[in-house]
XYZ file of C-alpha atoms in Angstrom:
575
model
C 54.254 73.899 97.807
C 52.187 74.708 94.389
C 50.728 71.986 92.686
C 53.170 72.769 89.810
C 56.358 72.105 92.186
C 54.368 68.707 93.300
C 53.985 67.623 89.656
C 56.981 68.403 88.303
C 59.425 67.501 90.943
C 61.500 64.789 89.591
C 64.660 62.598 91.252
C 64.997 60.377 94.180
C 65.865 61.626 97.562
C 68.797 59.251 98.076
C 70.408 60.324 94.381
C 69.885 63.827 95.015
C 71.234 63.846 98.733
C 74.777 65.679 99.848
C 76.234 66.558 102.551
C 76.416 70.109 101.287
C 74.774 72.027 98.720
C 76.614 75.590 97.813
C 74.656 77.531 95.297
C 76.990 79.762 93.031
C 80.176 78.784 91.773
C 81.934 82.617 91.380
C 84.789 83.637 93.912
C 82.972 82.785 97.045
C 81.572 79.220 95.592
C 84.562 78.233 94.843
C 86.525 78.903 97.392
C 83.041 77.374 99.380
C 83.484 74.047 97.406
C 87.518 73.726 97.873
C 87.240 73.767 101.586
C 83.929 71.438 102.102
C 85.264 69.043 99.488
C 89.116 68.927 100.832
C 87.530 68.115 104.450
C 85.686 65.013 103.130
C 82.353 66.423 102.407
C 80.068 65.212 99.144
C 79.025 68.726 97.982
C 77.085 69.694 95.237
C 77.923 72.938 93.218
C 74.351 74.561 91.351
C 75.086 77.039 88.580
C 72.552 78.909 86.823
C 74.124 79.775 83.679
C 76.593 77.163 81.148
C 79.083 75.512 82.233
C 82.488 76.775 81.655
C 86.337 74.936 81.514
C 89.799 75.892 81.875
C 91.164 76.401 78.535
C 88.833 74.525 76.603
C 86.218 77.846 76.876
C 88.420 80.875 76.531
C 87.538 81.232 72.996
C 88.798 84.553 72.380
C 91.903 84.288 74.872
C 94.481 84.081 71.822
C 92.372 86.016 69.381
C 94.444 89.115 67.930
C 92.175 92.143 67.505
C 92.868 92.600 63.639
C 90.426 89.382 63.980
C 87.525 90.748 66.124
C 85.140 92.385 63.352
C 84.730 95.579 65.184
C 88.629 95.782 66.481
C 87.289 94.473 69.894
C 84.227 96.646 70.259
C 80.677 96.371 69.505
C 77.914 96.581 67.079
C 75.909 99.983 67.242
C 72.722 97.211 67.261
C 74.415 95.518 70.126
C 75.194 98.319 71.814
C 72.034 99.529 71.560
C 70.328 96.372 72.797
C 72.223 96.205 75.746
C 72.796 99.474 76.921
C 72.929 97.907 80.468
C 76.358 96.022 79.806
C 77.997 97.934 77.728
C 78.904 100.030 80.287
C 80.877 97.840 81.958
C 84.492 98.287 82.597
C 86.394 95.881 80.419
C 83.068 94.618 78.168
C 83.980 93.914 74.496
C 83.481 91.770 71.978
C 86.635 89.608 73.457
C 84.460 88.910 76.670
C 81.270 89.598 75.500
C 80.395 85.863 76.227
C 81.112 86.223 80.123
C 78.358 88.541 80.731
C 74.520 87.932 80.582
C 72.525 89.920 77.847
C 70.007 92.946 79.267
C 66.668 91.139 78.189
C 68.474 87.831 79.279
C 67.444 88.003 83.140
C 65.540 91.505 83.770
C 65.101 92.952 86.631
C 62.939 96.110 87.985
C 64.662 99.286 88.705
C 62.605 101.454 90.830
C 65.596 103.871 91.038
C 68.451 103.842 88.584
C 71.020 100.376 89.354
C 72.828 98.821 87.273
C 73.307 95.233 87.908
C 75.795 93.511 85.574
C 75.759 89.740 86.150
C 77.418 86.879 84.746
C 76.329 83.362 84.541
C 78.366 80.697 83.592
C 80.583 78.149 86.216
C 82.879 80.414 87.483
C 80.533 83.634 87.532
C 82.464 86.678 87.716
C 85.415 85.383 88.686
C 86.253 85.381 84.805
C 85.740 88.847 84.799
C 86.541 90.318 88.540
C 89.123 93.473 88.564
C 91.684 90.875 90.832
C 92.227 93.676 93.581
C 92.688 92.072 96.913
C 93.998 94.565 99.557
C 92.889 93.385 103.330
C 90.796 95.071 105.230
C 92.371 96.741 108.256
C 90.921 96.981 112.085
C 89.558 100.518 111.219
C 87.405 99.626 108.325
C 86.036 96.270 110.922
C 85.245 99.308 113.928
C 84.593 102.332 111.634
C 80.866 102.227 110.786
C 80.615 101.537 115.105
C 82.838 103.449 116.219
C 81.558 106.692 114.015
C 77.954 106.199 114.101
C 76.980 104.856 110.891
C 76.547 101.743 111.094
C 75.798 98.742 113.315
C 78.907 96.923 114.772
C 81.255 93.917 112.749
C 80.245 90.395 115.088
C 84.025 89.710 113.853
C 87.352 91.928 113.498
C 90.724 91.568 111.971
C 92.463 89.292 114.193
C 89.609 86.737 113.316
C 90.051 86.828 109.766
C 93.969 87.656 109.323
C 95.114 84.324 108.857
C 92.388 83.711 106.460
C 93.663 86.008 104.649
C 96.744 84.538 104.998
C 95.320 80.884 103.768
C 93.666 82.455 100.880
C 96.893 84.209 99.677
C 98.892 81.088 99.444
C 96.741 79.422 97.304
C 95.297 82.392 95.038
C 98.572 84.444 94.795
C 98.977 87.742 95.469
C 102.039 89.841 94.075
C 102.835 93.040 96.321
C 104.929 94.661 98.649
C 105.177 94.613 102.735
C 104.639 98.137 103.196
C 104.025 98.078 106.796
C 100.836 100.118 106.839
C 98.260 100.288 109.701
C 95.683 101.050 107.247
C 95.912 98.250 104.925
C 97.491 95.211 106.744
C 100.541 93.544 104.414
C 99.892 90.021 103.428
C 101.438 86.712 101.811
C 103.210 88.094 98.497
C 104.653 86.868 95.483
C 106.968 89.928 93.547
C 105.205 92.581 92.692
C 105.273 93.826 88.894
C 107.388 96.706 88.172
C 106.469 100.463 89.455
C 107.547 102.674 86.195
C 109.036 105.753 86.881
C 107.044 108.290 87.000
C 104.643 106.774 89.675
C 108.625 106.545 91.619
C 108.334 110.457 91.133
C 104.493 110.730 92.570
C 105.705 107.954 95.541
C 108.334 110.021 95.948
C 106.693 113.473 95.962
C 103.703 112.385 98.395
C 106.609 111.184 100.632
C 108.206 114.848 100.699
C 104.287 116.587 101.227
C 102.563 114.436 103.267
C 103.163 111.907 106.427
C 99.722 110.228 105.894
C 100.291 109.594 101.665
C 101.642 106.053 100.642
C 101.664 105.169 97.219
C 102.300 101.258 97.241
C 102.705 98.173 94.655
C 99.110 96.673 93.990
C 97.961 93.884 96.030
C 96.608 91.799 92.965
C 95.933 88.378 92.232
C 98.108 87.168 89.505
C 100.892 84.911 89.753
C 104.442 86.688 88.917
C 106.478 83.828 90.325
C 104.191 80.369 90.767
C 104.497 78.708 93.887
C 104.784 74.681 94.093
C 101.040 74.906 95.265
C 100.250 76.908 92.148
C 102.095 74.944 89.747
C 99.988 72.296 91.696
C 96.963 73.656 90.216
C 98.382 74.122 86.543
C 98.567 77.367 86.770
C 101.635 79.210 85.016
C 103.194 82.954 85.394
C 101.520 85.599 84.302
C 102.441 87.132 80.964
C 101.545 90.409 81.310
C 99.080 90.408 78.447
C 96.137 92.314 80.200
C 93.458 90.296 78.321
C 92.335 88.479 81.881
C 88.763 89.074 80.984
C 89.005 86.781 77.990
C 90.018 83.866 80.539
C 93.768 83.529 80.806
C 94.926 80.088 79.349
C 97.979 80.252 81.719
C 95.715 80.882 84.730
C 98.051 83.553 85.844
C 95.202 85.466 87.557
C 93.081 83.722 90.083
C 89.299 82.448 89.001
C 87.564 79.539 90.319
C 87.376 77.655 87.078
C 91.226 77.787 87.012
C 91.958 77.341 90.675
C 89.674 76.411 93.732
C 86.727 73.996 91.488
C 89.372 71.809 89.422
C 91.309 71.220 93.093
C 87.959 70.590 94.493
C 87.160 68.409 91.476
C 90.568 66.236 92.345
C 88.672 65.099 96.046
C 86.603 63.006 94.168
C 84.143 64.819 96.157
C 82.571 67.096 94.051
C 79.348 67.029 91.595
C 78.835 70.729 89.598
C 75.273 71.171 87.898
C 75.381 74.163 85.631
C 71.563 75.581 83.782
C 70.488 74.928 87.337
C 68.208 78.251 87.910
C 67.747 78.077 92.255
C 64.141 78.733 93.140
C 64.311 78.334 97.048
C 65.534 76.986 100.060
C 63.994 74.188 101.629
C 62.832 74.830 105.006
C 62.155 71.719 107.045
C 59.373 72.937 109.808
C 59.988 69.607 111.529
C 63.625 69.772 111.911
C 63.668 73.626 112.455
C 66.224 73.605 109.577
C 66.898 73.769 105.711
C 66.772 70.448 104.183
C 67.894 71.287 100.634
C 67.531 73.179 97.372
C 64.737 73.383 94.841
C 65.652 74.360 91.200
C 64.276 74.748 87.811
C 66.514 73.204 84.778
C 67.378 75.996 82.601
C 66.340 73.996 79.754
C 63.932 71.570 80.421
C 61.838 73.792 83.361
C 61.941 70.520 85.280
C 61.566 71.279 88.601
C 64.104 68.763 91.047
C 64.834 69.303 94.811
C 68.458 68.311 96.009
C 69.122 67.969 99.782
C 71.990 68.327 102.257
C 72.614 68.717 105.944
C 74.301 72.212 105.424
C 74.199 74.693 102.383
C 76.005 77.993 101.281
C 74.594 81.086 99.178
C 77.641 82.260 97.175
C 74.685 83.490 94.194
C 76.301 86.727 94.604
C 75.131 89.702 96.878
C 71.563 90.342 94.813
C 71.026 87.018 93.689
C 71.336 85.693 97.192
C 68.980 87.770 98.802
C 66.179 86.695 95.870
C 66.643 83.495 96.535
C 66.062 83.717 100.327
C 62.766 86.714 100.071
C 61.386 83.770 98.047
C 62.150 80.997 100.321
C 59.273 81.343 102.095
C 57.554 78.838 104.671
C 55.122 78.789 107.569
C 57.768 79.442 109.649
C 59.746 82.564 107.457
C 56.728 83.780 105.629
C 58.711 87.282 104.811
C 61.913 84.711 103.852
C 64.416 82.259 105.294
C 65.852 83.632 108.355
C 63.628 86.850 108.100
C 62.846 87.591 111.758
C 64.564 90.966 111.926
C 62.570 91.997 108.561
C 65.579 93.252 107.782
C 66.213 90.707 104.453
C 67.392 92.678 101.383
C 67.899 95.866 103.084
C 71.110 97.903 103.788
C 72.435 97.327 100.508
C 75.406 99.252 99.422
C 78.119 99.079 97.036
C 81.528 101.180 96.319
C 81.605 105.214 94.943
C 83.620 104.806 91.516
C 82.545 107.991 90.515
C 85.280 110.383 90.261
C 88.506 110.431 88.568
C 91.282 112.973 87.774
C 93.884 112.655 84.723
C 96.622 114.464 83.699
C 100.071 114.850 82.258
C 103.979 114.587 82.829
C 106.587 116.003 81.189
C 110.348 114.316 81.066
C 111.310 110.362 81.332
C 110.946 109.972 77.426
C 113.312 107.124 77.603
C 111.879 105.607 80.481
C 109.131 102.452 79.331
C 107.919 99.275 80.499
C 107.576 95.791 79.799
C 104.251 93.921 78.905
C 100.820 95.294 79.205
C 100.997 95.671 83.139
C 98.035 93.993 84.177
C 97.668 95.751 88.002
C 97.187 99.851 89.165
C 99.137 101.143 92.059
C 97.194 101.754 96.014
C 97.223 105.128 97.302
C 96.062 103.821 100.614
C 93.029 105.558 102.134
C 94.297 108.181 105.015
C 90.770 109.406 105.289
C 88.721 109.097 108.831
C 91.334 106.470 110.073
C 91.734 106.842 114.202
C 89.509 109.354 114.202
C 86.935 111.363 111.985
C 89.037 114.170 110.619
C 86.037 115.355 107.576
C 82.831 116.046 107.404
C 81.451 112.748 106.020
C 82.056 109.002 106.887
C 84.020 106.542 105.668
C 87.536 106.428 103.775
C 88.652 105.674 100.041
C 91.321 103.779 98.150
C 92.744 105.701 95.432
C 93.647 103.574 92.727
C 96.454 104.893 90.114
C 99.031 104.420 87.227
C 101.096 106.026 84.336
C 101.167 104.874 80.436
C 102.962 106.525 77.523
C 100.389 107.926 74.615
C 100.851 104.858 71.891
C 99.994 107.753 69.663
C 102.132 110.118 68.201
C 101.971 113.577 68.413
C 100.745 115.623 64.953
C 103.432 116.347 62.839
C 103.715 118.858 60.307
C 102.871 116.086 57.902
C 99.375 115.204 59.718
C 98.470 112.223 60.394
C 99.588 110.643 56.900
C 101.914 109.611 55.404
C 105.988 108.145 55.955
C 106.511 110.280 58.893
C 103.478 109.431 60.904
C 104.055 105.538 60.224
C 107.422 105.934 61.638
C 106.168 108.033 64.832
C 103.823 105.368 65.310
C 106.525 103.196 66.285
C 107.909 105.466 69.140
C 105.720 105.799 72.187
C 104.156 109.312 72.953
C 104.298 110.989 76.529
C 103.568 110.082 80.172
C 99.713 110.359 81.036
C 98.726 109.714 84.958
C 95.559 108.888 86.284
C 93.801 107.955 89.493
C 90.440 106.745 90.287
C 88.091 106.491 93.361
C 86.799 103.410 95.082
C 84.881 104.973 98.053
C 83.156 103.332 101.171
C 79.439 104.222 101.206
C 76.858 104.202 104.254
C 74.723 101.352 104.445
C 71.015 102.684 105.318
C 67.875 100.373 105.758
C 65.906 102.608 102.644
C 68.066 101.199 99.937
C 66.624 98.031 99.323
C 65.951 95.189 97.054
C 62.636 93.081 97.190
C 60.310 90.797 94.752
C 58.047 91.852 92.680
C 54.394 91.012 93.347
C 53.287 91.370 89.629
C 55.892 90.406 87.460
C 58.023 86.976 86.811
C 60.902 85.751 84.813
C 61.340 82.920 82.275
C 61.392 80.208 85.067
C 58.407 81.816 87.255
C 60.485 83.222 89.602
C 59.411 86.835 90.789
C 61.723 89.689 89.312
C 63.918 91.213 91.726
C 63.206 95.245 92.372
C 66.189 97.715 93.103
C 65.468 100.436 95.119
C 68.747 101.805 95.581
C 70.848 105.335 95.510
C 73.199 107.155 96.699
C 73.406 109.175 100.016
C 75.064 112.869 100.396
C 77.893 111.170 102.276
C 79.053 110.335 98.588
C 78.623 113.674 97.317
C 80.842 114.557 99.584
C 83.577 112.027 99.366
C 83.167 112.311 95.984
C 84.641 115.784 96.136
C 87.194 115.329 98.592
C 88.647 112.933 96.536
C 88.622 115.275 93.618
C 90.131 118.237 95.379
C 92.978 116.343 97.319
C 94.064 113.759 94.306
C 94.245 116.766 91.566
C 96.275 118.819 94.927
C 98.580 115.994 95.305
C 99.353 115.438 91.488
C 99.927 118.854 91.097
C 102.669 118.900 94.181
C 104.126 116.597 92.232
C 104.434 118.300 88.830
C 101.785 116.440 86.605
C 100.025 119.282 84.377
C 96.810 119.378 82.216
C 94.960 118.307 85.263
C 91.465 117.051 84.696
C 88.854 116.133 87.354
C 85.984 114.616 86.234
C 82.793 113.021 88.288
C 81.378 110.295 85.947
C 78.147 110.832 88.093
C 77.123 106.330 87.002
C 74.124 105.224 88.765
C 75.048 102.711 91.721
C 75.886 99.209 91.111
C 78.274 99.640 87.974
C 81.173 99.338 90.354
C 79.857 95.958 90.656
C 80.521 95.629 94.248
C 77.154 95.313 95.199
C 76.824 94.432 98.929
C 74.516 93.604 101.908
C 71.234 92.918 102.331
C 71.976 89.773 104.501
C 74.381 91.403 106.917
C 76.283 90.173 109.790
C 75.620 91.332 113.506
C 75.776 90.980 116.854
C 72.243 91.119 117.584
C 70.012 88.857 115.616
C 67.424 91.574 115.886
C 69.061 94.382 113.725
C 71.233 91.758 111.608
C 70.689 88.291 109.753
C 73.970 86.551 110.389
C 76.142 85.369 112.887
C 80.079 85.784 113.590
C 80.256 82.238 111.697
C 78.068 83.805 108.835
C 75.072 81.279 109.675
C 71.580 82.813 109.639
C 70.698 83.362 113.208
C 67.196 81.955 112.967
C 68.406 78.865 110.878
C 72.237 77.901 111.550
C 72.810 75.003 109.001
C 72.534 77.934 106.376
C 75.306 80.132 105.737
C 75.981 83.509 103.248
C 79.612 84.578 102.272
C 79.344 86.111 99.283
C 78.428 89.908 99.418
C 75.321 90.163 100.756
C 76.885 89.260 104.006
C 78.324 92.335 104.826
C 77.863 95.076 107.073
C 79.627 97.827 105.521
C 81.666 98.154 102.442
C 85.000 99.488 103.803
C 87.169 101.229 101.038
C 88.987 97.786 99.533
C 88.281 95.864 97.010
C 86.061 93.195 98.948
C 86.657 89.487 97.037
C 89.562 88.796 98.908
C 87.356 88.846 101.663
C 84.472 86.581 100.990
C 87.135 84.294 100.340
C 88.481 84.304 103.577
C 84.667 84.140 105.179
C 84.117 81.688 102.823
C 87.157 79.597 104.049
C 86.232 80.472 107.882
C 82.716 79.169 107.585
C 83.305 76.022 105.901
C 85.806 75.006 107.951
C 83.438 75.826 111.141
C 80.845 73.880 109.248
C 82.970 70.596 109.173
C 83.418 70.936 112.578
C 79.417 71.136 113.522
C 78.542 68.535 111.430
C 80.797 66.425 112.586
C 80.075 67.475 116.463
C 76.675 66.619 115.033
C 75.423 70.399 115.539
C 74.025 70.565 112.081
């Protein structure tokens, strides 16, 4: 330890003890808390960034946009200040206070990555797209089975009826479709399918037998349980504004849902503008003994300890913490035998899209601001590799009328074009790709010898790209998407490859993967570090591979999996 850590260490062992420590309070953390706190554990919650509460900090969550200076959007300064998170999907002036500022919290990008972060209790869970499709058996044995990857220590059956346990509480509207290739779950209704995504079900039913257009698996309440009603949470109102915070709580987040209930135990102590500097490694014990932070504020430096603790700091975040919890014992970072710490990271292939239009069902329309897209279900390299690169993709899609009228002979002035402004314009359809993509060992992340943030903590380095398997998929998904709206009648098609650097999708993943062997992987089946077991990471830098779905939904149920296993050791006296 540096003489600067020594000096400035502050806090007595006994107030700072817990039985658990989880560090991140997003999706993962949450659901982390929730489950150690319900099973009788005291467990501390560290959060970098501000803290954050239900309906008291959703400033903008009722604000019209005649109210918003810019109608919403940004400053040109702004925007040119932060040309990192303006690119985001969703980022406005309405949620502009949920994500963290470019020269906030830089970082070094060796190759292009954009890393869009949020830091505030609750983390991106504010913000989060609120897909949750399971994974099915294929995406568990693909990256195996194919030759691209190492082999899942875990498969569906162990997770299914985590899945299930999430679902109840979170709520998820959809439909049982029955579907091999993505596994049907606990479901509230499902919103409305509009008509002319009927039409495209119906035509990719009369072309294809491996094409099913289904009713999103999303998480937003359309008829509250008793459990959810339990929480305070209300129905969904279809406004679309969930990025704002949703004072109803009709979409799942952690500072609506799994904190407050872990917050009613009695059990739980959050400690926001807590920056994490490293885990504790305790050479006598052979284990982690705690946490050491800086205050955001103050640059105290305090250590906090606890028999077990979970990194839910998100995927990147995560793995900086651990290169830089370094010891006698893990001089290349905690649990570092394999070397293998911050490599394999990989995140999801947004980059292609195709658009177009549909004639007829003018007096066809729908009600609210649907806040959910529809699933074309991936069909790609399913019991068998049937193209020439690995992996599959979900195909998201949906259907609006124009809220613009067409140009009358009047132009856009005047009586006329007031009153067309009232009637909605045509159908528009488009579909989007959210593509698997093959974890190899060069894309990286590490810490930089030279250069240090605000707290003295070394800047994380990106050294991540993309691989010619996503070139590939990338035009698949192009080719067959604009073939199969076509088939069903949809005209002005338009396919367009965004070509974003990676991490936009903000689905970044690995670097901390799960194995079978400890020497090619970092984590267990229970999603403990194999070289120090009263440590475990369930956010995304646990995973092996990315699979096709949207992958919250499934740190939750890891999340859920882990801490209940961790009860149980601690109380078998294990850790």
């Amino acid at each position: 330890m540096s003489a600067y850590f020594s000096e400035t260490h502050s806090g007595t062992a006994a107030a700072n003890t817990f039985d658990a420590i989880v560090i991140g309070s997003g999706i993962s953390g949450g659901w982390a808390a929730k489950e150690l706190c319900e099973q009788g554990l005291k467990t501390l919650v560290l959060e970098r960034g501000r803290d954050v509460k239900h309906l008291k900090d959703y400033p903008t969550a009722t604000t019209p946009p005649w109210e918003f200076p810019y109608r919403g959007r940004m400053s040109l300064k702004h925007n040119k200040e932060n040309p990192l998170i303006t690119k985001a999907a969703g980022y406005g002036d309405d949620c502009d206070h949920f994500f963290v500022k470019d020269a906030d919290h830089p970082y070094v990008q060796e190759k292009p990555f954009d890393w869009i972060r949020g830091y505030q209790v609750g983390g991106k869970s504010l913000t989060w797209g609120r897909a949750t499709q399971r994974w099915s058996e294929f995406e568990f044995t693909a990256p195996e089975r194919f030759g691209y990857g190492i082999g899942w220590p875990i498969g569906y059956k162990d997770v299914a009826p985590w899945y299930s346990h999430v679902e109840k509480f979170i709520g998820i509207c959809g439909s049982k479709d029955g579907l091999e290739a993505m596994p049907d779950g606990e479901f509230l209704p499902p919103f409305d399918m509009n008509m002319p995504l009927q039409h495209i079900k119906q035509s990719l039913k009369d072309n294809y037998t491996d094409r099913h257009l289904v009713h999103a698996r999303w998480a937003h309440l359309t008829d509250p349980q008793q459990i959810h009603l339990d929480q305070g949470r209300g129905k969904c109102q279809a406004r679309n504004m969930c990025m704002r915070g949703c004072p109803f709580g009709g979409y799942f987040s952690s500072v609506s849902s799994t904190l407050p209930w872990a917050a009613k135990t009695g059990n739980l102590t959050i400690r926001p503008h807590s920056v994490v500097h490293s885990v504790i490694y305790d050479e006598k014990l052979g284990k982690a003994s705690g946490v050491r932070i800086i205050d955001a504020n103050t640059k105290e430096v305090i250590e906090y300890y606890a028999k077990v603790i979970f990194m839910n700091a998100s995927a990147l975040n995560t793995n900086l913490i651990l290169l830089n919890s370094k010891s006698a014992r893990f001089p290349n970072g905690l649990g570092n035998d394999s070397g293998l710490l911050g490599k394999y990271i990989a995140f999801h292939n947004y980059r292609a899209s195709v658009s177009g239009t549909l004639d007829g069902y003018l007096d066809k329309y729908y009600f609210g601001r649907n806040p959910t897209d529809l699933i074309l279900v991936n069909y790609r390299n399913l019991h068998q590799r049937d193209t020439d690169y690995f992996g599959g993709y979900t195909t998201f899609m949906n259907a609006y009328r124009d809220q613009h009228p067409n140009d009358t002979e009047q132009g856009q002035v005047g009586a006329q074009y007031k009153d067309d402004l009232c009637e909605p314009g045509g159908w528009h359809v488009f579909a989007y790709l959210q593509g698997e993509t093959v974890p190899v060992e060069r894309n990286h992340v590490r810490l930089s010898e030279t250069e240090k943030d605000q707290w003295g903590i070394p800047l994380l380095i990106t050294s991540v790209e993309y691989h010619p398997n996503d070139d590939m998929m990338t035009e698949d998904f192009l080719n067959e998407t604009a073939a199969m709206l076509q088939k069903a009648g949809v005209k002005n098609i338009s396919k367009y490859n965004n070509k974003q650097a990676p991490g936009l999708d903000i689905h970044e993943m690995g670097g901390v993967r799960m194995g079978k062997d400890p020497k090619t992987s970092l984590l267990n089946a229970n999603n403990q570090l194999h070289a120090c077991k009263n440590v475990f990471v369930t956010d995304g830098a646990c995973m092996t591979s990315t699979g096709n779905q949207s992958p919250s939904i499934l740190y939750m149920a890891l999340t859920a999996r882990a801490a209940t296993f961790a009860v149980k050791e601690i109380k078998k006296g294990n850790l």
